[in-house]
Every structure is written in C-alpha cells, then in structure tokens.
C-alpha cells in the first residue's frame, strides 16, 4: 500500500520521521534509519558554535509503571548537537546524496541575532536538505543562552526569528513549539506570521522525574545537583494530542502540522493523523525500541487503512477533528438523545452512596 504523503511540496515516502534527538545525531544513524524504512528525519539540532555545547552525564531519567516496570515517562537534560557545524554540513550533503528520496530536515537554533540565524540558514540550505525545523522549544540548558524555548515562549520573538530565516530560506520552514506555554496557538500563529509553512509540536514538557529518597537529591543527579529537564514518552501523549488538535483547528489550512510526543506504535501515530498531523515524529520511542519499530508503524497503519477503507494517509488527516465540541453542546446532545437520566444519576450528591473507586469506574469511558 502507498503510504506516501506530500506536505509543503515535499513527497515523504511515508509519514514516519525520526524526531530531532539521539536517533538523528549523525550521518551513520540517519542512514541506518532510512535503510530501515523511515520516510524522513529531523536531524539533531545544530548551531554555529558547537564548542559552547557541553553535555553532562547522566542526562536521562525514567518514570516506570508501578506494576509492570514499563517506561512511561522519560526526562532528559541533553543539549543540542555538540558536533561542529562543518562536520554536519558534510554529513547533510552525504545523506542527501545517498538517500535522495528520503526527506531530510535540518533542525537549527541560534542566539538572538539576525546575522547568526541567517548565516546558519544559508550554510545549511546549500547542502541540499529538504526543509528546516526551527528549534524554538528546547526547555533546558540552551535557555541559559536565551535560546530554544526562551524564544518559543515569546510569540514576538518567534515571529521575528522565523522571518529572519524565511527571508533567506528557499525551502519550507517548520517551527517547533514548546508545550510550556498557556496557549499553543499564539506562538504557532506568530511563526506562521513570520512565514513558517509548518508547525511541529510538541517538544518536551519541563519536569523533575523524581527525588532519590536516600540522598534527597532530585534526579537525574549530576555531582549531587540537578536541573529540571524535558519530559517525553507515552505520558506526554495526551497533552501532545490536545495541542496538535488545537493547532490543526486554529491554523490556516495551508499550514502543516507535524505531530510529536509519546508515539510508540501505529495506534499512537494514527491518533495524531486523525487529529490533524500529516506527519509524525518519534524520538524517545526510537531510543527505547530501536529503528526497527518503523515496521510495525507501517503495518499497523496499512491494516487500519484497509479495515476502514482509506486510500491514502492524507484521507486520514484531521478525520476526528469535527467531533470536538463545547461542554454545553455535549449537554444538549445528551438531552436530544434522552440520556439526561444518566447525567442526573451522576450528580455530585450520589458519590457517597457507592465506594469512590466504583463510582470512578462507572464514569470512565475506556
Ligand atoms: C534525549 C533527547 C534529546 C532531544 N534533543 C532534541 C533536539 O536536539 N532538538 C529538538 O528539537 N528536540 C529534541 N528532543 C525532543 C524530541 O524531538 C521530541 O520533541 C520530544 O522528545 C517528544 O517526543 P517523543 O516522546 O517521541 O520523544 C530531544 C528529546 C530527547 C528525549
């Protein structure tokens, strides 16, 4: 089955992309993922001066299910790429030459200075990459240099910096949003105002993964100390789904949405397509399962398309959006369906009559 989709003029062999991070951290891993069947990749974020990027160890922390031990949440305090830009430029060229049909997106980030952003944009686009993703969203470390989410949290900066890039870019520009804001539409619309043709969402959610009760130190602990970091993996998916749906409903039609956050299998990816994403990106899922997970992504989406009678991925995109409504409207619809008795029977006074856990189960949909 044909899983290809054309977004902002780029033909993706399939809608599955590596999200920016360790899975796209050099040419070798990018090549490995394209060999494995990924449609595209957003490479690890690059900047002009890698010497300023110094990582710490450990830099990851996990939240596990109490019952099964499965990883449900993941925190990182990793910075952007610490590899020199010249090396990256060679590797972008090499990857594009070897895999011309896969979509290679360069993620870029710089300090708040027009000349730096434009220099980086020019250098990177000369390598032949297919698009840019502007990292306005890394919530830790880079913010101390006023980069990353320091820009994405301020719509005026988001718009200004996006316009610096689109002024010199000849390829599509996506802007990657931070979820650490109140209304995701504001910075997204600002990026569109600056000329972005796509919005990627979400980057990680600012978090503290836990506290070691022996040492009393917050984690991940580096030389006895810690900083809050970015939360990812399946625990963030509901928040990402909500934000993607708000973007899909609130942005002009021509603006594409790339869905990111907690995707681990085809079921998760389909939820993002149904809520308006035309591509999906996966970072932590690949770190935990390996690049081969793309096999299940493809098989699962193909099976869904056959079962439901969809002929292309494009047909799935946004299919569930019309079912969002308002609370008042849900009440009206229950009235119309003559189901008000169910509502009455669940009024707050009724809670004392049953065990609270039973009452909770009674009111739960899945
Ligand atoms: C270890 C790690 C490093 C990351 N590095 C970057 C980065 O350099 N640039 C970027 O835009 N996002 C980065 N991200 C964020 C991811 O691309 C993604 O937006 C986020 O993790 C949510 O998706 P996921 O649950 O599939 O990981 C990183 C995430 C992790 C876990």
XYZ file of C-alpha atoms and ligand atoms in Angstrom:
397
model
C 0.000 0.000 0.000
C 1.187 3.536 -0.775
C 1.840 5.397 2.472
C 3.399 8.429 0.796
C 2.193 11.918 1.559
C 3.106 15.296 0.087
C 3.470 18.063 2.655
C 4.507 21.635 1.795
C 5.606 20.344 -1.589
C 7.813 17.593 -0.130
C 6.990 13.982 -1.002
C 7.520 11.786 2.066
C 7.726 8.048 1.154
C 5.783 7.529 4.382
C 4.723 9.891 7.185
C 7.104 8.464 9.809
C 10.012 10.728 10.778
C 12.723 10.488 13.367
C 12.225 13.359 15.811
C 15.222 15.591 16.477
C 17.446 13.990 19.113
C 19.744 10.984 19.529
C 18.084 8.972 16.697
C 19.312 11.602 14.186
C 22.571 12.605 15.779
C 24.990 11.828 12.896
C 25.047 10.602 9.293
C 25.509 6.951 10.275
C 22.358 6.762 12.400
C 20.371 8.752 9.837
C 21.433 6.312 7.109
C 20.516 3.368 9.320
C 17.007 4.720 9.816
C 16.444 5.342 6.102
C 17.653 1.805 5.384
C 15.165 0.568 7.980
C 12.331 2.309 6.132
C 11.700 5.663 7.807
C 10.207 8.227 5.425
C 12.199 11.135 6.775
C 14.178 12.500 9.666
C 14.668 15.701 11.567
C 18.357 15.679 12.437
C 19.655 16.639 15.873
C 19.573 20.441 16.323
C 22.703 22.207 15.074
C 24.139 25.653 15.828
C 27.154 27.672 14.677
C 29.395 27.085 17.688
C 29.427 23.532 18.967
C 32.203 24.331 21.446
C 29.618 26.164 23.547
C 27.566 22.940 23.843
C 28.809 20.836 26.762
C 26.687 17.886 27.900
C 26.544 16.216 31.318
C 26.291 12.580 32.439
C 23.880 11.169 33.454
C 21.360 13.166 31.473
C 18.321 10.888 31.272
C 15.802 9.706 33.866
C 12.867 7.290 33.593
C 9.409 7.102 35.163
C 8.276 3.479 35.317
C 4.855 1.902 35.724
C 4.419 0.819 39.363
C 3.003 -2.532 38.310
C 4.960 -3.596 35.221
C 8.141 -1.524 35.293
C 7.439 -0.331 31.729
C 8.894 3.100 30.930
C 6.005 5.551 30.771
C 7.877 8.827 31.094
C 11.382 9.954 30.188
C 13.278 13.067 31.225
C 16.372 14.438 29.515
C 18.708 17.336 30.165
C 20.564 16.803 26.889
C 21.605 19.865 24.899
C 21.593 20.315 21.121
C 24.327 18.725 18.977
C 27.876 19.094 20.255
C 29.304 18.246 16.789
C 30.975 21.001 14.704
C 28.840 22.637 12.031
C 31.394 21.862 9.295
C 31.095 18.163 10.034
C 27.333 18.462 9.919
C 27.376 20.285 6.583
C 29.399 17.428 5.032
C 27.066 14.868 6.543
C 23.880 16.598 5.368
C 25.335 16.543 1.825
C 26.351 12.918 2.102
C 22.998 11.725 3.481
C 21.035 13.633 0.841
C 23.257 12.183 -1.891
C 22.829 8.618 -0.676
C 19.117 8.878 0.131
C 17.634 11.416 -2.321
C 14.087 10.112 -1.845
C 14.016 10.380 1.933
C 13.157 13.743 3.424
C 15.967 15.232 5.485
C 15.019 18.160 7.697
C 17.695 20.211 9.439
C 16.859 21.455 12.905
C 18.577 24.745 13.634
C 18.953 27.006 16.652
C 20.971 30.128 17.333
C 21.328 33.055 19.678
C 19.051 36.080 19.258
C 20.993 37.709 16.431
C 19.765 38.074 12.860
C 23.165 37.597 11.214
C 23.796 34.335 13.078
C 20.406 32.828 12.127
C 20.792 33.888 8.502
C 24.367 32.612 8.249
C 23.310 29.225 9.626
C 20.277 29.091 7.314
C 22.360 29.822 4.210
C 25.104 27.343 5.106
C 22.700 24.516 5.819
C 20.400 25.042 2.850
C 23.398 24.912 0.494
C 23.835 21.251 1.486
C 20.561 20.300 -0.184
C 18.467 19.470 2.892
C 14.736 19.448 2.138
C 13.459 21.747 4.895
C 14.247 23.494 8.150
C 12.788 22.968 11.567
C 13.429 25.927 13.878
C 14.036 24.744 17.411
C 12.180 27.339 19.495
C 11.426 24.787 22.117
C 14.292 23.038 23.936
C 13.266 23.828 27.547
C 16.559 23.373 29.402
C 20.236 24.299 29.172
C 20.066 26.347 25.975
C 17.639 28.709 27.688
C 20.558 29.979 29.778
C 21.861 31.438 26.494
C 18.341 32.758 25.697
C 17.888 30.079 23.022
C 15.273 27.372 22.459
C 12.082 27.773 24.467
C 13.214 31.242 25.561
C 12.171 32.185 22.004
C 9.153 29.893 21.724
C 7.669 31.253 24.943
C 7.589 34.751 23.468
C 5.453 34.990 20.307
C 7.033 38.308 19.275
C 10.489 36.677 19.222
C 9.099 33.587 17.492
C 7.706 35.721 14.678
C 10.805 37.869 14.335
C 13.287 34.991 14.261
C 11.119 32.956 11.870
C 11.033 35.928 9.499
C 14.859 36.175 9.610
C 15.023 32.579 8.424
C 12.263 32.765 5.808
C 13.874 35.905 4.371
C 16.829 33.809 3.160
C 15.396 30.281 3.028
C 14.343 28.789 -0.305
C 12.976 25.604 1.281
C 9.989 25.015 3.612
C 10.387 26.178 7.199
C 8.678 24.424 10.097
C 8.722 25.915 13.597
C 8.872 23.549 16.569
C 6.731 24.608 19.507
C 7.289 24.325 23.216
C 4.339 22.999 25.250
C 5.490 25.066 28.232
C 3.086 27.889 27.475
C -0.598 28.603 28.077
C -1.969 28.768 24.539
C -0.010 26.919 21.837
C -1.853 28.771 19.080
C -0.177 32.076 19.959
C 3.458 31.185 19.202
C 2.306 28.966 16.297
C 0.380 31.805 14.672
C 3.368 34.069 15.298
C 5.632 31.598 13.456
C 3.124 31.484 10.591
C 3.153 35.297 10.591
C 6.929 35.066 10.197
C 6.486 32.829 7.154
C 6.585 29.274 8.564
C 4.749 26.759 6.384
C 4.552 24.069 9.067
C 4.349 23.684 12.826
C 5.936 20.799 14.730
C 4.554 20.023 18.173
C 5.463 19.220 20.817
C 8.935 19.466 22.259
C 9.421 18.187 25.801
C 7.499 19.330 28.887
C 9.524 20.868 31.702
C 9.729 18.315 34.516
C 11.504 16.783 37.505
C 11.453 12.999 37.096
C 11.806 12.234 40.815
C 13.775 12.611 44.032
C 16.148 9.967 45.419
C 14.852 9.309 48.946
C 18.254 8.020 50.123
C 20.296 11.020 49.038
C 17.448 13.584 48.984
C 18.736 14.695 45.564
C 16.423 15.498 42.626
C 17.123 13.355 39.528
C 18.861 12.974 37.150
C 21.633 13.879 39.610
C 24.946 15.269 38.352
C 27.625 15.657 41.036
C 24.892 15.845 43.656
C 22.838 18.513 41.875
C 20.120 18.759 39.249
C 18.156 20.997 36.895
C 14.591 20.484 35.652
C 14.573 18.808 32.218
C 12.331 17.858 29.304
C 9.661 15.160 29.715
C 8.798 12.831 26.822
C 7.489 9.295 26.075
C 3.966 7.932 26.401
C 2.985 10.002 29.457
C 3.076 13.213 27.390
C 0.957 11.881 24.515
C -2.446 13.181 25.717
C -1.011 16.673 26.086
C 0.595 16.478 22.650
C -2.672 15.219 21.117
C -4.571 18.114 22.638
C -2.052 20.650 21.375
C -1.908 19.118 17.879
C -5.706 19.249 17.649
C -5.735 22.889 18.781
C -3.165 23.701 16.108
C -4.996 21.808 13.385
C -8.237 23.590 14.251
C -6.662 27.010 14.753
C -4.142 27.436 11.935
C -4.770 28.372 8.295
C -5.419 25.247 6.175
C -2.211 25.511 4.190
C -0.064 25.230 7.335
C 1.005 21.643 8.002
C 1.262 20.091 11.454
C 3.892 17.504 12.361
C 2.770 15.598 15.470
C 5.286 14.666 18.168
C 5.087 13.350 21.713
C 4.892 9.863 23.135
C 4.320 7.966 19.908
C 5.367 4.333 20.348
C 3.318 2.386 17.812
C 0.896 2.660 14.893
C -2.092 3.149 17.175
C -0.490 6.238 18.690
C 0.546 7.570 15.255
C -2.996 7.145 13.906
C -4.370 9.236 16.763
C -2.103 12.095 15.674
C -3.141 11.770 11.995
C -6.810 11.741 12.979
C -6.302 14.947 14.973
C -4.658 16.789 12.088
C -0.967 15.833 11.844
C 0.166 14.976 8.312
C 3.483 13.553 9.530
C 4.575 12.216 12.917
C 7.966 12.340 14.599
C 9.326 9.874 17.122
C 12.334 10.374 19.373
C 12.114 8.561 22.739
C 10.246 5.623 21.178
C 13.204 5.028 18.861
C 15.673 5.406 21.748
C 13.819 2.695 23.681
C 12.793 0.330 20.845
C 15.303 0.927 18.035
C 14.740 1.961 14.405
C 13.018 -1.321 13.521
C 9.851 -0.039 15.187
C 9.010 1.503 11.807
C 7.921 -1.958 10.559
C 5.018 -2.058 12.999
C 4.185 1.597 12.294
C 3.771 0.837 8.601
C 1.949 -2.462 9.040
C -0.451 -1.041 11.610
C -1.361 1.998 9.522
C -1.779 -0.135 6.386
C -4.094 -2.524 8.222
C -6.140 0.393 9.588
C -6.467 1.838 6.086
C -7.696 -1.473 4.674
C -10.107 -2.061 7.570
C -11.561 1.453 7.408
C -11.437 1.946 3.648
C -8.925 4.800 3.496
C -6.936 5.041 0.260
C -4.218 7.412 1.409
C -2.734 8.785 4.618
C -3.956 12.206 3.545
C -7.535 10.981 3.806
C -6.995 10.137 7.486
C -5.539 13.523 8.411
C -7.941 15.517 10.583
C -10.802 12.996 10.302
C -11.591 13.191 14.037
C -11.442 16.970 14.356
C -15.148 17.603 13.578
C -16.067 15.649 16.718
C -14.674 18.277 19.103
C -17.376 20.462 20.551
C -18.204 22.506 23.667
C -19.409 21.268 27.026
C -22.797 22.956 26.590
C -23.208 21.225 23.263
C -22.488 17.814 24.842
C -25.248 18.508 27.387
C -27.629 19.461 24.554
C -26.738 16.298 22.686
C -27.425 14.141 25.780
C -30.802 15.870 26.122
C -31.600 15.220 22.496
C -30.628 11.570 22.945
C -32.935 11.429 26.019
C -29.990 10.362 28.176
C -30.379 13.064 30.831
C -31.228 10.378 33.430
C -27.627 9.142 33.202
C -26.427 12.675 33.870
C -28.822 13.129 36.823
C -27.736 9.829 38.361
C -24.153 11.026 38.368
C -24.682 14.277 40.243
C -22.208 15.068 42.996
C -24.626 14.053 45.780
C -24.611 10.460 44.534
C -20.925 9.921 45.248
C -21.487 8.960 48.907
C -23.780 6.056 48.010
C -21.050 3.908 46.490
C -17.379 3.251 47.024
C -15.425 6.063 45.333
C -13.424 3.639 43.160
C -16.649 2.044 41.860
C -18.132 5.445 41.074
C -14.949 6.466 39.261
C -15.095 3.292 37.136
C -18.774 3.930 36.343
C -17.972 7.359 34.878
C -14.924 6.286 32.864
C -15.148 5.794 29.101
C -12.346 3.336 28.428
C 17.362 12.747 24.642
C 16.549 13.716 23.862
C 17.183 14.700 23.102
C 16.427 15.618 22.350
N 17.077 16.553 21.589
C 16.349 17.414 20.822
C 16.997 18.345 19.956
O 18.223 18.402 19.842
N 16.207 19.175 19.233
C 14.841 19.149 19.294
O 14.169 19.920 18.610
N 14.210 18.251 20.094
C 14.931 17.396 20.855
N 14.271 16.482 21.638
C 12.795 16.489 21.703
C 12.165 15.441 20.782
O 12.476 15.668 19.416
C 10.630 15.395 20.941
O 10.089 16.661 20.597
C 10.158 15.054 22.358
O 11.054 14.172 22.991
C 8.767 14.411 22.369
O 8.677 13.294 21.512
P 8.953 11.763 21.984
O 8.026 11.460 23.123
O 8.715 10.943 20.756
O 10.406 11.722 22.414
C 15.020 15.556 22.391
C 14.387 14.564 23.149
C 15.126 13.647 23.875
C 14.406 12.595 24.666
